[in-house]
Tab-separated table of C-alpha atoms and ligand atoms in Angstrom:
chain	number	residue	atom	x	y	z
A	794	UNK	CA	-11.013	33.958	38.504
A	795	UNK	CA	-12.057	32.749	42.213
A	796	UNK	CA	-15.120	30.688	43.428
A	797	UNK	CA	-17.317	33.377	43.457
A	798	UNK	CA	-16.465	35.050	40.129
A	799	UNK	CA	-17.262	31.725	38.347
A	800	UNK	CA	-20.292	31.534	39.649
A	801	UNK	CA	-21.819	34.940	38.808
A	802	UNK	CA	-20.223	34.179	35.413
A	803	UNK	CA	-21.902	30.945	35.148
A	804	UNK	CA	-25.097	32.460	36.159
A	805	UNK	CA	-25.013	34.842	33.069
A	806	UNK	CA	-24.577	31.827	30.921
A	807	UNK	CA	-28.795	32.080	29.244
A	808	UNK	CA	-31.208	29.633	29.655
A	809	UNK	CA	-32.214	26.699	26.891
A	810	UNK	CA	-35.872	28.013	26.525
A	811	UNK	CA	-34.352	31.393	26.046
A	812	UNK	CA	-31.676	30.878	23.580
A	813	UNK	CA	-34.339	28.852	21.558
A	814	UNK	CA	-36.744	31.438	21.162
A	815	UNK	CA	-34.598	33.808	19.816
A	816	UNK	CA	-35.496	34.942	16.442
A	817	UNK	CA	-31.931	34.144	15.171
A	818	UNK	CA	-33.156	30.317	15.715
A	819	UNK	CA	-36.224	29.997	14.312
A	820	UNK	CA	-34.739	29.136	10.573
A	821	UNK	CA	-32.282	26.689	12.502
A	822	UNK	CA	-35.422	24.921	14.051
A	823	UNK	CA	-36.945	24.530	10.792
A	824	UNK	CA	-33.917	22.948	9.350
A	825	UNK	CA	-32.571	20.865	12.131
A	826	UNK	CA	-35.089	18.241	14.417
A	827	UNK	CA	-35.495	19.869	17.460
A	828	UNK	CA	-33.587	16.854	19.722
A	829	UNK	CA	-30.915	17.243	17.670
A	830	UNK	CA	-30.780	21.249	18.136
A	831	UNK	CA	-31.364	20.756	21.828
A	832	UNK	CA	-28.517	18.227	22.330
A	833	UNK	CA	-25.861	20.497	20.376
A	834	UNK	CA	-26.919	23.451	22.296
A	835	UNK	CA	-26.533	21.361	25.371
A	836	UNK	CA	-23.025	20.767	24.522
A	837	UNK	CA	-21.783	24.372	23.373
A	838	UNK	CA	-23.081	25.594	26.797
A	839	UNK	CA	-21.233	22.851	28.683
A	840	UNK	CA	-18.316	23.959	26.769
A	841	UNK	CA	-18.876	27.578	27.672
A	842	UNK	CA	-19.467	26.626	31.579
A	843	UNK	CA	-15.771	24.796	31.338
A	844	UNK	CA	-14.257	27.371	29.257
A	845	UNK	CA	-15.773	29.618	32.580
A	846	UNK	CA	-14.151	27.633	35.257
A	847	UNK	CA	-11.136	27.719	33.319
A	848	UNK	CA	-11.045	31.735	33.764
A	849	UNK	CA	-12.014	32.088	29.868
A	850	UNK	CA	-13.348	35.753	28.767
A	851	UNK	CA	-16.644	35.037	26.746
A	852	UNK	CA	-18.289	37.801	24.272
A	853	UNK	CA	-21.341	39.542	26.138
A	854	UNK	CA	-24.571	39.941	24.409
A	855	UNK	CA	-26.815	43.088	24.244
A	856	UNK	CA	-28.989	41.327	27.763
A	857	UNK	CA	-25.896	41.051	29.265
A	858	UNK	CA	-25.695	37.780	28.972
A	859	UNK	CA	-23.310	35.437	26.954
A	860	UNK	CA	-23.700	35.534	23.491
A	861	UNK	CA	-24.838	31.774	21.719
A	862	UNK	CA	-24.138	31.986	17.936
A	863	UNK	CA	-26.884	30.012	15.939
A	864	UNK	CA	-24.604	29.433	13.357
A	865	UNK	CA	-22.288	27.612	16.447
A	866	UNK	CA	-25.419	25.000	17.146
A	867	UNK	CA	-26.075	24.467	14.053
A	868	UNK	CA	-22.172	23.418	12.990
A	869	UNK	CA	-22.427	21.019	16.317
A	870	UNK	CA	-25.932	19.637	15.395
A	871	UNK	CA	-24.979	19.132	11.731
A	872	UNK	CA	-22.491	16.566	12.830
A	873	UNK	CA	-24.028	15.298	15.716
A	874	UNK	CA	-26.702	14.550	12.704
A	875	UNK	CA	-24.174	12.859	10.502
A	876	UNK	CA	-24.324	8.971	10.528
A	877	UNK	CA	-21.481	7.131	12.032
A	878	UNK	CA	-20.738	4.221	9.442
A	879	UNK	CA	-20.182	6.210	5.884
A	880	UNK	CA	-18.417	6.296	2.803
A	881	UNK	CA	-14.870	7.447	2.985
A	882	UNK	CA	-12.510	7.154	-0.265
A	883	UNK	CA	-10.194	4.711	-0.443
A	884	UNK	CA	-6.697	6.204	-1.688
A	885	UNK	CA	-4.880	3.351	0.016
A	886	UNK	CA	-4.360	0.769	-2.872
A	887	UNK	CA	-5.574	-1.949	-0.877
A	888	UNK	CA	-8.001	-3.528	-3.093
A	889	UNK	CA	-9.961	-6.025	-0.613
A	890	UNK	CA	-9.376	-3.429	3.009
A	891	UNK	CA	-11.153	-5.248	5.947
A	892	UNK	CA	-11.468	-2.068	7.732
A	893	UNK	CA	-12.586	-0.283	5.104
A	894	UNK	CA	-15.460	-2.820	4.037
A	895	UNK	CA	-13.850	-5.342	1.822
A	896	UNK	CA	-15.214	-5.568	-1.231
A	897	UNK	CA	-17.415	-2.605	-2.677
A	898	UNK	CA	-20.397	-4.067	-4.025
A	899	UNK	CA	-21.116	-4.125	-7.825
A	900	UNK	CA	-23.742	-0.964	-8.199
A	901	UNK	CA	-26.341	-3.464	-9.263
A	902	UNK	CA	-25.668	-5.519	-6.518
A	903	UNK	CA	-26.142	-2.301	-3.639
A	904	UNK	CA	-29.241	-1.245	-5.654
A	905	UNK	CA	-31.099	-4.569	-5.894
A	906	UNK	CA	-30.082	-5.179	-1.846
A	907	UNK	CA	-31.431	-1.737	-1.212
A	908	UNK	CA	-34.725	-2.874	-3.494
A	909	UNK	CA	-35.414	-5.372	-1.704
A	910	UNK	CA	-34.805	-4.219	1.736
A	911	UNK	CA	-37.033	-1.291	1.173
A	912	UNK	CA	-40.655	-2.789	1.561
A	913	UNK	CA	-41.831	-6.893	1.858
A	914	UNK	CA	-39.867	-9.555	-0.252
A	915	UNK	CA	-40.664	-13.080	-0.978
A	916	UNK	CA	-37.675	-13.842	0.974
A	917	UNK	CA	-38.704	-17.129	2.620
A	918	UNK	CA	-42.042	-17.417	0.383
A	919	UNK	CA	-42.865	-19.413	-2.340
A	920	UNK	CA	-45.099	-16.926	-4.812
A	921	UNK	CA	-45.944	-19.879	-7.081
A	922	UNK	CA	-46.896	-22.341	-4.798
A	923	UNK	CA	-48.400	-19.641	-2.091
A	924	UNK	CA	-46.291	-21.335	0.636
A	925	UNK	CA	-43.271	-21.247	2.773
A	926	UNK	CA	-40.222	-20.951	0.638
A	927	UNK	CA	-36.322	-21.034	2.216
A	928	UNK	CA	-34.306	-17.979	2.148
A	929	UNK	CA	-31.781	-20.083	0.554
A	930	UNK	CA	-32.955	-21.201	-2.338
A	931	UNK	CA	-32.132	-17.236	-3.767
A	932	UNK	CA	-28.774	-18.229	-4.050
A	933	UNK	CA	-28.331	-22.021	-3.360
A	934	UNK	CA	-29.161	-22.998	-7.356
A	935	UNK	CA	-27.139	-20.323	-8.997
A	936	UNK	CA	-23.714	-20.985	-6.695
A	937	UNK	CA	-24.258	-24.953	-7.702
A	938	UNK	CA	-24.368	-23.477	-11.252
A	939	UNK	CA	-20.948	-21.453	-10.862
A	940	UNK	CA	-19.096	-23.973	-8.823
A	941	UNK	CA	-20.383	-27.307	-10.010
A	942	UNK	CA	-21.560	-28.469	-6.546
A	943	UNK	CA	-24.315	-30.708	-5.858
A	944	UNK	CA	-25.531	-28.229	-2.696
A	945	UNK	CA	-24.986	-25.037	-1.454
A	946	UNK	CA	-25.937	-22.860	2.107
A	947	UNK	CA	-25.007	-19.086	2.539
A	948	UNK	CA	-24.442	-17.906	6.493
A	949	UNK	CA	-22.846	-14.738	7.848
A	950	UNK	CA	-19.825	-15.209	6.608
A	951	UNK	CA	-16.591	-17.802	6.381
A	952	UNK	CA	-15.801	-18.090	9.761
A	953	UNK	CA	-19.664	-18.848	10.542
A	954	UNK	CA	-19.496	-21.537	7.620
A	955	UNK	CA	-16.461	-22.824	8.931
A	956	UNK	CA	-18.244	-22.677	12.254
A	957	UNK	CA	-21.103	-24.373	11.176
A	958	UNK	CA	-19.503	-27.026	9.276
A	959	UNK	CA	-17.224	-28.130	12.137
A	960	UNK	CA	-20.209	-28.187	14.600
A	961	UNK	CA	-22.433	-30.025	12.283
A	962	UNK	CA	-20.093	-32.692	11.412
A	963	UNK	CA	-17.311	-33.082	13.942
A	964	UNK	CA	-18.771	-31.922	16.972
A	965	UNK	CA	-16.813	-34.896	19.874
A	966	UNK	CA	-14.990	-36.252	17.137
A	967	UNK	CA	-11.914	-35.790	15.810
A	968	UNK	CA	-10.641	-33.629	12.898
A	969	UNK	CA	-7.629	-33.672	11.254
A	970	UNK	CA	-5.500	-30.526	10.504
A	971	UNK	CA	-1.930	-29.761	9.216
A	972	UNK	CA	0.221	-27.820	11.874
A	973	UNK	CA	1.072	-25.671	8.641
A	974	UNK	CA	-2.028	-24.855	8.508
A	975	UNK	CA	-3.428	-23.359	12.132
A	976	UNK	CA	-3.921	-20.016	10.906
A	977	UNK	CA	-5.014	-16.841	12.111
A	978	UNK	CA	-6.945	-14.631	10.149
A	979	UNK	CA	-7.747	-11.003	10.591
A	980	UNK	CA	-6.472	-11.471	14.637
A	981	UNK	CA	-9.943	-13.010	15.576
A	982	UNK	CA	-10.652	-16.396	13.556
A	983	UNK	CA	-8.043	-18.931	14.837
A	984	UNK	CA	-8.862	-22.325	13.714
A	985	UNK	CA	-7.773	-23.837	16.849
A	986	UNK	CA	-10.088	-21.598	18.846
A	987	UNK	CA	-13.084	-22.186	16.079
A	988	UNK	CA	-12.361	-26.248	16.409
A	989	UNK	CA	-13.133	-25.487	20.251
A	990	UNK	CA	-16.250	-23.518	19.919
A	991	UNK	CA	-17.140	-26.541	17.809
A	992	UNK	CA	-16.403	-29.056	20.051
A	993	UNK	CA	-14.502	-31.251	17.601
A	994	UNK	CA	-11.092	-32.377	18.412
A	995	UNK	CA	-8.402	-30.939	16.815
A	996	UNK	CA	-6.010	-33.383	15.573
A	997	UNK	CA	-2.772	-31.917	14.126
A	998	UNK	CA	-0.936	-33.628	11.865
A	999	UNK	CA	2.753	-32.960	10.502
A	1000	UNK	CA	5.159	-30.266	11.071
A	1001	UNK	CA	4.894	-26.283	10.690
A	1002	UNK	CA	6.719	-26.281	6.867
A	1003	UNK	CA	6.033	-30.154	6.096
A	1004	UNK	CA	2.980	-31.894	6.188
A	1005	UNK	CA	2.522	-35.373	3.793
A	1006	UNK	CA	-0.305	-37.525	2.633
A	1007	UNK	CA	1.279	-40.608	5.241
A	1008	UNK	CA	0.490	-37.954	7.944
A	1009	UNK	CA	-3.244	-37.543	7.503
A	1010	UNK	CA	-3.732	-41.397	6.881
A	1011	UNK	CA	-1.445	-42.637	9.892
A	1012	UNK	CA	-3.843	-40.002	11.884
A	1013	UNK	CA	-7.602	-41.047	10.665
A	1014	UNK	CA	-9.359	-43.340	13.655
A	1015	UNK	CA	-12.397	-45.117	13.751
A	1016	UNK	CA	-13.220	-41.597	15.463
A	1017	UNK	CA	-12.129	-39.496	12.684
A	1018	UNK	CA	-15.034	-36.596	11.772
A	1019	UNK	CA	-13.302	-35.324	8.558
A	1020	UNK	CA	-10.127	-33.868	7.084
A	1021	UNK	CA	-9.794	-30.292	7.493
A	1022	UNK	CA	-7.507	-28.277	4.896
A	1023	UNK	CA	-7.220	-24.602	5.471
A	1024	UNK	CA	-5.991	-21.619	2.476
A	1025	UNK	CA	-3.374	-20.074	3.885
A	1026	UNK	CA	-4.631	-16.722	2.707
A	1027	UNK	CA	-2.891	-14.576	4.450
A	1028	UNK	CA	1.277	-15.833	4.887
A	1029	UNK	CA	3.322	-17.586	2.957
A	1030	UNK	CA	5.751	-20.941	3.717
A	1031	UNK	CA	8.980	-20.983	1.437
A	1032	UNK	CA	11.588	-22.949	1.175
A	1033	UNK	CA	11.945	-26.495	2.662
A	1034	UNK	CA	8.030	-27.116	2.481
A	1035	UNK	CA	5.752	-29.911	1.687
A	1036	UNK	CA	1.582	-29.657	1.886
A	1037	UNK	CA	-1.111	-31.983	0.318
A	1038	UNK	CA	-3.070	-30.842	-2.493
A	1039	UNK	CA	-7.057	-30.638	-2.091
A	1040	UNK	CA	-7.322	-33.592	-5.000
A	1041	UNK	CA	-4.373	-35.942	-3.108
A	1042	UNK	CA	-6.392	-34.868	0.293
A	1043	UNK	CA	-9.743	-35.916	-1.146
A	1044	UNK	CA	-8.215	-39.357	-2.276
A	1045	UNK	CA	-7.093	-39.926	1.263
A	1046	UNK	CA	-10.844	-39.146	2.710
A	1047	UNK	CA	-12.654	-41.046	-0.138
A	1048	UNK	CA	-10.750	-44.150	0.565
A	1049	UNK	CA	-11.199	-43.993	4.270
A	1050	UNK	CA	-14.629	-43.246	4.014
A	1051	UNK	CA	-14.509	-39.445	5.744
A	1052	UNK	CA	-15.151	-36.264	4.367
A	1053	UNK	CA	-12.755	-33.711	3.235
A	1054	UNK	CA	-13.513	-30.068	4.434
A	1055	UNK	CA	-11.655	-26.948	2.619
A	1056	UNK	CA	-11.916	-23.435	4.261
A	1057	UNK	CA	-10.860	-21.799	0.914
A	1058	UNK	CA	-10.969	-18.405	2.250
A	1059	UNK	CA	-10.813	-16.344	-0.259
A	1060	UNK	CA	-13.720	-17.507	-2.391
A	1061	UNK	CA	-12.765	-17.021	-6.432
A	1062	UNK	CA	-15.421	-17.789	-8.758
A	1063	UNK	CA	-12.811	-16.707	-11.788
A	1064	UNK	CA	-9.411	-17.799	-12.498
A	1065	UNK	CA	-7.128	-14.565	-10.911
A	1066	UNK	CA	-4.091	-16.417	-12.782
A	1067	UNK	CA	-5.501	-14.132	-15.942
A	1068	UNK	CA	-4.195	-11.076	-14.180
A	1069	UNK	CA	-1.147	-12.876	-13.210
A	1070	UNK	CA	-2.420	-13.679	-9.555
A	1071	UNK	CA	-1.451	-16.970	-9.791
A	1072	UNK	CA	-1.940	-19.929	-6.979
A	1073	UNK	CA	-5.623	-18.944	-5.729
A	1074	UNK	CA	-7.702	-22.179	-6.221
A	1075	UNK	CA	-11.489	-21.075	-7.713
A	1076	UNK	CA	-14.694	-22.602	-5.698
A	1077	UNK	CA	-14.719	-24.877	-8.941
A	1078	UNK	CA	-11.356	-26.185	-8.821
A	1079	UNK	CA	-11.827	-26.960	-5.291
A	1080	UNK	CA	-14.973	-28.817	-5.975
A	1081	UNK	CA	-13.675	-30.397	-9.136
A	1082	UNK	CA	-10.494	-32.020	-7.092
A	1083	UNK	CA	-13.115	-33.554	-5.210
A	1084	UNK	CA	-13.703	-31.364	-1.836
A	1085	UNK	CA	-16.550	-32.468	0.396
A	1086	UNK	CA	-17.360	-29.193	1.248
A	1087	UNK	CA	-16.119	-25.717	0.778
A	1088	UNK	CA	-16.241	-22.791	2.644
A	1089	UNK	CA	-15.267	-19.186	1.201
A	1090	UNK	CA	-16.071	-15.562	1.986
A	1091	UNK	CA	-18.576	-13.596	0.034
A	1092	UNK	CA	-16.761	-10.124	0.191
A	1093	UNK	CA	-13.053	-11.208	-0.642
A	1094	UNK	CA	-12.397	-12.307	-4.293
A	1095	UNK	CA	-15.826	-13.151	-4.544
A	1096	UNK	CA	-16.337	-9.251	-4.509
A	1097	UNK	CA	-20.058	-9.598	-2.806
A	1098	UNK	CA	-21.769	-8.801	0.255
A	1099	UNK	CA	-19.967	-10.185	3.742
A	1100	UNK	CA	-20.879	-13.806	3.820
A	1101	UNK	CA	-19.832	-17.523	4.359
A	1102	UNK	CA	-20.524	-19.464	1.372
A	1103	UNK	CA	-20.723	-23.396	2.246
A	1104	UNK	CA	-20.899	-25.705	-1.262
A	1105	UNK	CA	-20.110	-29.225	-1.417
A	1106	UNK	CA	-22.118	-32.928	-1.322
A	1107	UNK	CA	-25.450	-32.713	-0.332
A	1108	UNK	CA	-26.060	-34.381	2.757
A	1109	UNK	CA	-23.128	-32.778	4.250
A	1110	UNK	CA	-24.846	-29.296	3.341
A	1111	UNK	CA	-28.014	-30.638	4.481
A	1112	UNK	CA	-26.818	-31.626	7.827
A	1113	UNK	CA	-25.433	-28.170	8.128
A	1114	UNK	CA	-28.303	-26.470	7.173
A	1115	UNK	CA	-30.512	-28.695	9.455
A	1116	UNK	CA	-28.336	-27.491	12.638
A	1117	UNK	CA	-29.759	-25.212	15.114
A	1118	UNK	CA	-26.896	-23.231	14.595
A	1119	UNK	CA	-27.528	-22.470	10.779
A	1120	UNK	CA	-30.528	-20.403	11.942
A	1121	UNK	CA	-28.290	-18.261	14.503
A	1122	UNK	CA	-25.635	-18.230	11.680
A	1123	UNK	CA	-27.999	-16.815	8.412
A	1124	UNK	CA	-27.792	-13.906	6.980
A	1125	UNK	CA	-30.766	-11.483	5.840
A	1126	UNK	CA	-32.629	-10.148	3.088
A	1127	UNK	CA	-30.393	-7.501	1.989
A	1128	UNK	CA	-26.992	-9.589	2.120
A	1129	UNK	CA	-29.219	-12.408	-0.059
A	1130	UNK	CA	-30.348	-9.939	-2.463
A	1131	UNK	CA	-26.871	-8.216	-3.138
A	1132	UNK	CA	-25.163	-12.120	-2.925
A	1133	UNK	CA	-27.694	-12.914	-5.438
A	1134	UNK	CA	-27.108	-10.092	-7.819
A	1135	UNK	CA	-23.427	-10.285	-7.468
A	1136	UNK	CA	-23.248	-14.131	-8.765
A	1137	UNK	CA	-25.718	-13.119	-11.668
A	1138	UNK	CA	-23.119	-10.903	-12.805
A	1139	UNK	CA	-20.404	-13.996	-12.948
A	1140	UNK	CA	-23.376	-16.262	-14.753
A	1141	UNK	CA	-24.732	-13.161	-16.875
A	1142	UNK	CA	-22.397	-10.423	-16.952
A	1143	UNK	CA	-18.664	-9.554	-17.257
A	1144	UNK	CA	-17.720	-9.964	-13.600
A	1145	UNK	CA	-14.098	-8.199	-14.799
A	1146	UNK	CA	-15.739	-5.024	-15.514
A	1147	UNK	CA	-19.125	-5.106	-13.264
A	1148	UNK	CA	-17.227	-6.735	-9.912
A	1149	UNK	CA	-15.204	-3.521	-8.534
A	1150	UNK	CA	-12.599	-5.312	-7.003
A	1151	UNK	CA	-11.766	-7.763	-9.855
A	1152	UNK	CA	-11.730	-4.206	-11.752
A	1153	UNK	CA	-9.701	-2.488	-9.444
A	1154	UNK	CA	-7.305	-5.766	-9.560
A	1155	UNK	CA	-7.207	-6.097	-13.319
A	1156	UNK	CA	-6.488	-2.509	-13.571
A	1157	UNK	CA	-3.402	-2.544	-16.018
A	1158	UNK	CA	0.003	-0.085	-14.620
A	1159	UNK	CA	-0.423	1.868	-18.127
A	1160	UNK	CA	-4.488	2.349	-17.118
A	1161	UNK	CA	-3.800	3.592	-13.122
A	1162	UNK	CA	-0.560	5.912	-14.898
A	1163	UNK	CA	-3.581	7.482	-17.112
A	1164	UNK	CA	-5.646	8.133	-13.870
A	1165	UNK	CA	-2.589	9.152	-11.646
A	1166	UNK	CA	-1.489	11.699	-14.525
A	1167	UNK	CA	-5.338	12.940	-14.429
A	1168	UNK	CA	-5.715	12.837	-10.590
A	1169	UNK	CA	-2.061	14.722	-10.336
A	1170	UNK	CA	-3.299	17.542	-12.951
A	1171	UNK	CA	-6.518	18.003	-11.565
A	1172	UNK	CA	-4.663	18.607	-7.907
A	1173	UNK	CA	-2.006	20.942	-9.911
A	1174	UNK	CA	-4.913	23.339	-11.448
A	1175	UNK	CA	-5.610	24.089	-7.534
A	1176	UNK	CA	-2.029	25.934	-7.883
A	1177	UNK	CA	-2.105	25.477	-3.749
A	1178	UNK	CA	0.725	27.193	-1.900
A	1179	UNK	CA	4.288	25.369	-1.454
A	1180	UNK	CA	2.341	21.951	-2.371
A	1181	UNK	CA	4.117	19.506	-4.464
A	1182	UNK	CA	2.635	16.707	-6.577
A	1183	UNK	CA	4.456	13.869	-8.292
A	1184	UNK	CA	3.648	10.632	-9.987
A	1185	UNK	CA	5.459	7.553	-8.973
A	1186	UNK	CA	5.992	4.107	-9.108
A	1187	UNK	CA	4.979	2.041	-6.523
A	1188	UNK	CA	2.794	-1.369	-5.655
A	1189	UNK	CA	-1.041	-2.013	-4.747
A	1190	UNK	CA	-1.879	-4.890	-2.465
A	1191	UNK	CA	-4.743	-7.312	-2.902
A	1192	UNK	CA	-5.670	-7.080	0.887
A	1193	UNK	CA	-8.386	-9.551	2.998
A	1194	UNK	CA	-5.825	-12.048	3.602
A	1195	UNK	CA	-5.473	-12.675	-0.367
A	1196	UNK	CA	-2.425	-13.182	-2.212
A	1197	UNK	CA	0.340	-11.839	0.728
A	1198	UNK	CA	3.168	-11.731	-1.826
A	1199	UNK	CA	1.254	-10.797	-4.477
A	1200	UNK	CA	2.633	-7.044	-5.671
A	1201	UNK	CA	0.538	-5.207	-8.461
A	1202	UNK	CA	2.241	-2.450	-10.390
A	1203	UNK	CA	0.695	1.026	-9.652
A	1204	UNK	CA	1.260	4.568	-10.423
A	1205	UNK	CA	0.467	6.581	-7.156
A	1206	UNK	CA	-0.020	10.629	-6.733
A	1207	UNK	CA	2.473	11.560	-4.266
A	1208	UNK	CA	1.984	15.197	-2.113
A	1209	UNK	CA	4.331	17.117	-0.340
A	1210	UNK	CA	3.970	20.752	1.039
A	1211	UNK	CA	6.648	23.153	2.724
A	1212	UNK	CA	6.238	23.216	6.493
A	1213	UNK	CA	3.770	20.369	6.450
A	1214	UNK	CA	4.506	16.580	7.689
A	1215	UNK	CA	2.956	14.003	6.350
A	1216	UNK	CA	0.908	13.245	9.118
A	1217	UNK	CA	-0.851	17.051	8.822
A	1218	UNK	CA	-1.457	15.913	5.286
A	1219	UNK	CA	-3.072	12.694	6.036
A	1220	UNK	CA	-4.989	13.916	9.006
A	1221	UNK	CA	-6.115	17.235	6.647
A	1222	UNK	CA	-7.569	14.516	3.876
A	1223	UNK	CA	-9.249	12.598	6.620
A	1224	UNK	CA	-10.991	15.760	8.138
A	1225	UNK	CA	-12.836	15.835	4.563
A	1226	UNK	CA	-16.113	14.986	3.793
A	1227	UNK	CA	-16.060	12.207	2.535
A	1228	UNK	CA	-12.921	11.568	4.585
A	1229	UNK	CA	-9.952	10.574	1.970
A	1230	UNK	CA	-7.619	7.663	3.495
A	1231	UNK	CA	-4.305	7.819	1.847
A	1232	UNK	CA	-1.443	5.423	2.211
A	1233	UNK	CA	0.828	6.688	4.133
A	1234	UNK	CA	4.258	5.109	3.588
A	1235	UNK	CA	7.680	5.782	4.914
A	1236	UNK	CA	6.856	9.849	5.942
A	1237	UNK	CA	5.352	9.676	2.168
A	1238	UNK	CA	1.560	10.667	1.747
A	1239	UNK	CA	0.570	8.400	-1.407
A	1240	UNK	CA	-2.935	8.207	-3.192
A	1241	UNK	CA	-3.498	5.091	-5.191
A	1242	UNK	CA	-6.006	5.651	-7.806
A	1243	UNK	CA	-6.534	1.793	-8.240
A	1244	UNK	CA	-8.942	1.522	-5.512
A	1245	UNK	CA	-9.930	5.386	-6.049
A	1246	UNK	CA	-13.467	5.469	-8.455
A	1247	UNK	CA	-13.516	7.388	-11.104
A	1248	UNK	CA	-16.245	9.493	-9.696
A	1249	UNK	CA	-14.450	10.166	-6.625
A	1250	UNK	CA	-11.476	11.910	-8.324
A	1251	UNK	CA	-13.878	15.254	-7.499
A	1252	UNK	CA	-13.971	13.996	-3.604
A	1253	UNK	CA	-10.119	13.571	-3.967
A	1254	UNK	CA	-9.253	17.107	-5.426
A	1255	UNK	CA	-11.400	19.329	-2.834
A	1256	UNK	CA	-10.063	16.921	0.343
A	1257	UNK	CA	-6.652	18.248	-1.102
A	1258	UNK	CA	-7.916	22.280	-1.401
A	1259	UNK	CA	-8.035	22.361	2.428
A	1260	UNK	CA	-4.092	22.096	2.452
A	1261	UNK	CA	-4.331	26.241	1.267
A	1262	UNK	CA	-2.888	27.534	4.081
A	1263	UNK	CA	-5.541	30.416	4.151
A	1264	UNK	CA	-8.606	27.626	4.644
A	1265	UNK	CA	-5.872	26.249	7.455
A	1266	UNK	CA	-5.607	29.680	9.107
A	1267	UNK	CA	-9.601	29.281	9.210
A	1268	UNK	CA	-10.278	26.489	11.164
A	1269	UNK	CA	-7.305	27.018	13.477
B	1082	PLP	C1	-11.101	-14.554	5.408
B	1082	PLP	C2	-10.730	-16.396	5.675
B	1082	PLP	C3	-11.726	-16.367	6.847
B	1082	PLP	C4	-12.526	-15.814	7.876
B	1082	PLP	O1	-13.820	-14.976	6.252
B	1082	PLP	P1	-14.724	-14.036	7.224
B	1082	PLP	O2	-15.572	-14.132	5.845
B	1082	PLP	O3	-13.798	-12.653	7.352
B	1082	PLP	O4	-15.897	-14.609	8.145
B	1082	PLP	C5	-11.408	-17.865	7.389
B	1082	PLP	N1	-10.794	-18.648	6.800
B	1082	PLP	C6	-9.944	-18.270	5.706
B	1082	PLP	C7	-8.722	-19.152	5.334
B	1082	PLP	C8	-9.720	-16.994	5.484
B	1082	PLP	O5	-9.049	-16.335	4.293
């Protein structure tokens, strides 16, 4: 098609007003907000122009203009109308998957967050006294009760908690850290960088594999603001190693009159040794061991919303709370409500049953096996041409930078299909609504029921249904 023919063809694209006046578009405009329809129509017409310029031949309507289908416009409008941030099914078996929002909230925590956020709340209002209150009051007391600490403060996330405490007590002074704990977590959180941002002067002691009590002792000067211990959450050092425990560091800190700050990372409130995950200190244990300030995440092993939790000695927590950064790093009513509801489960309920992350971690292999069999049978019942369904032994991961070496025995459903690659199967599952994210490992597509909620099995089966050959042809 030459230039003249193209511009002739472009003139046969109907005008927007004319299209919207058509009878076929009336029901569509009733169902979908007009701005979305306009945007979708704009997109459809632009695609037609591009196709014409590329020499494509388009269907013509009775009017002599090119046909524009209301169904096409509706499909595009529906897609445009979808929220960007939306639920997906986590079939990866990684329980605390940072890219998938880390800990899923307990039902009552999510509901309470929504309930409190829907209208007004006593966020910073003391109803009984009819005066201004503190947003921290709703969570501080229960955090103290659960950890044995004197005081508590909650900020946006653990990175914020570490930044705040280092700034409030360490700015312009020295903070002593082991070289073996200058960690990077999640790609963006690096202890030396946070230290620089806080204006504290990093004093490195020991070596990568070994740091001794005497290294800390020798580093303390009149300018030392704190000793810092960082939990090596996402990696392990094995072999010829030595580190100083929180309890031993607490003794050194106390003898020298400097505070010990511990970045615990995971923030477990229950002992995970109960399910075979050893070596993670609980918040209460860290308080008991004598740490002066402890920071942790709300959405890792604690299983709550994204938050940074600080617990410890009253004078230090108050100093952090009074610092202007605390205002910049504070969290909103939804977070505080969801966190309070989560903490109440620890105090009054059964965390192993009600906190989804803990329940998923606690699932025994036999229990996952029953689920895997049920999922496999439901998929087999679809009788999909050429689809292979097998239940296999595998391992799930804790994730969220916790227990990097832990292997949770699990049972997965492996999907194979003649003539279709693992990548293609995976892509089909991701196209479902809600998307199903499988684990793709060494060319295999695996569905790990450890992280698939009971109520989501139907979503997985319906996502798998798209692997039917006929449906694939339709899409193509
Ligand atoms: C996860 C982690 C952080 C960062 O916590 P966020 O809540 O993601 O900000 C910091 N320190 C340690 C030791 C961690 O494990």
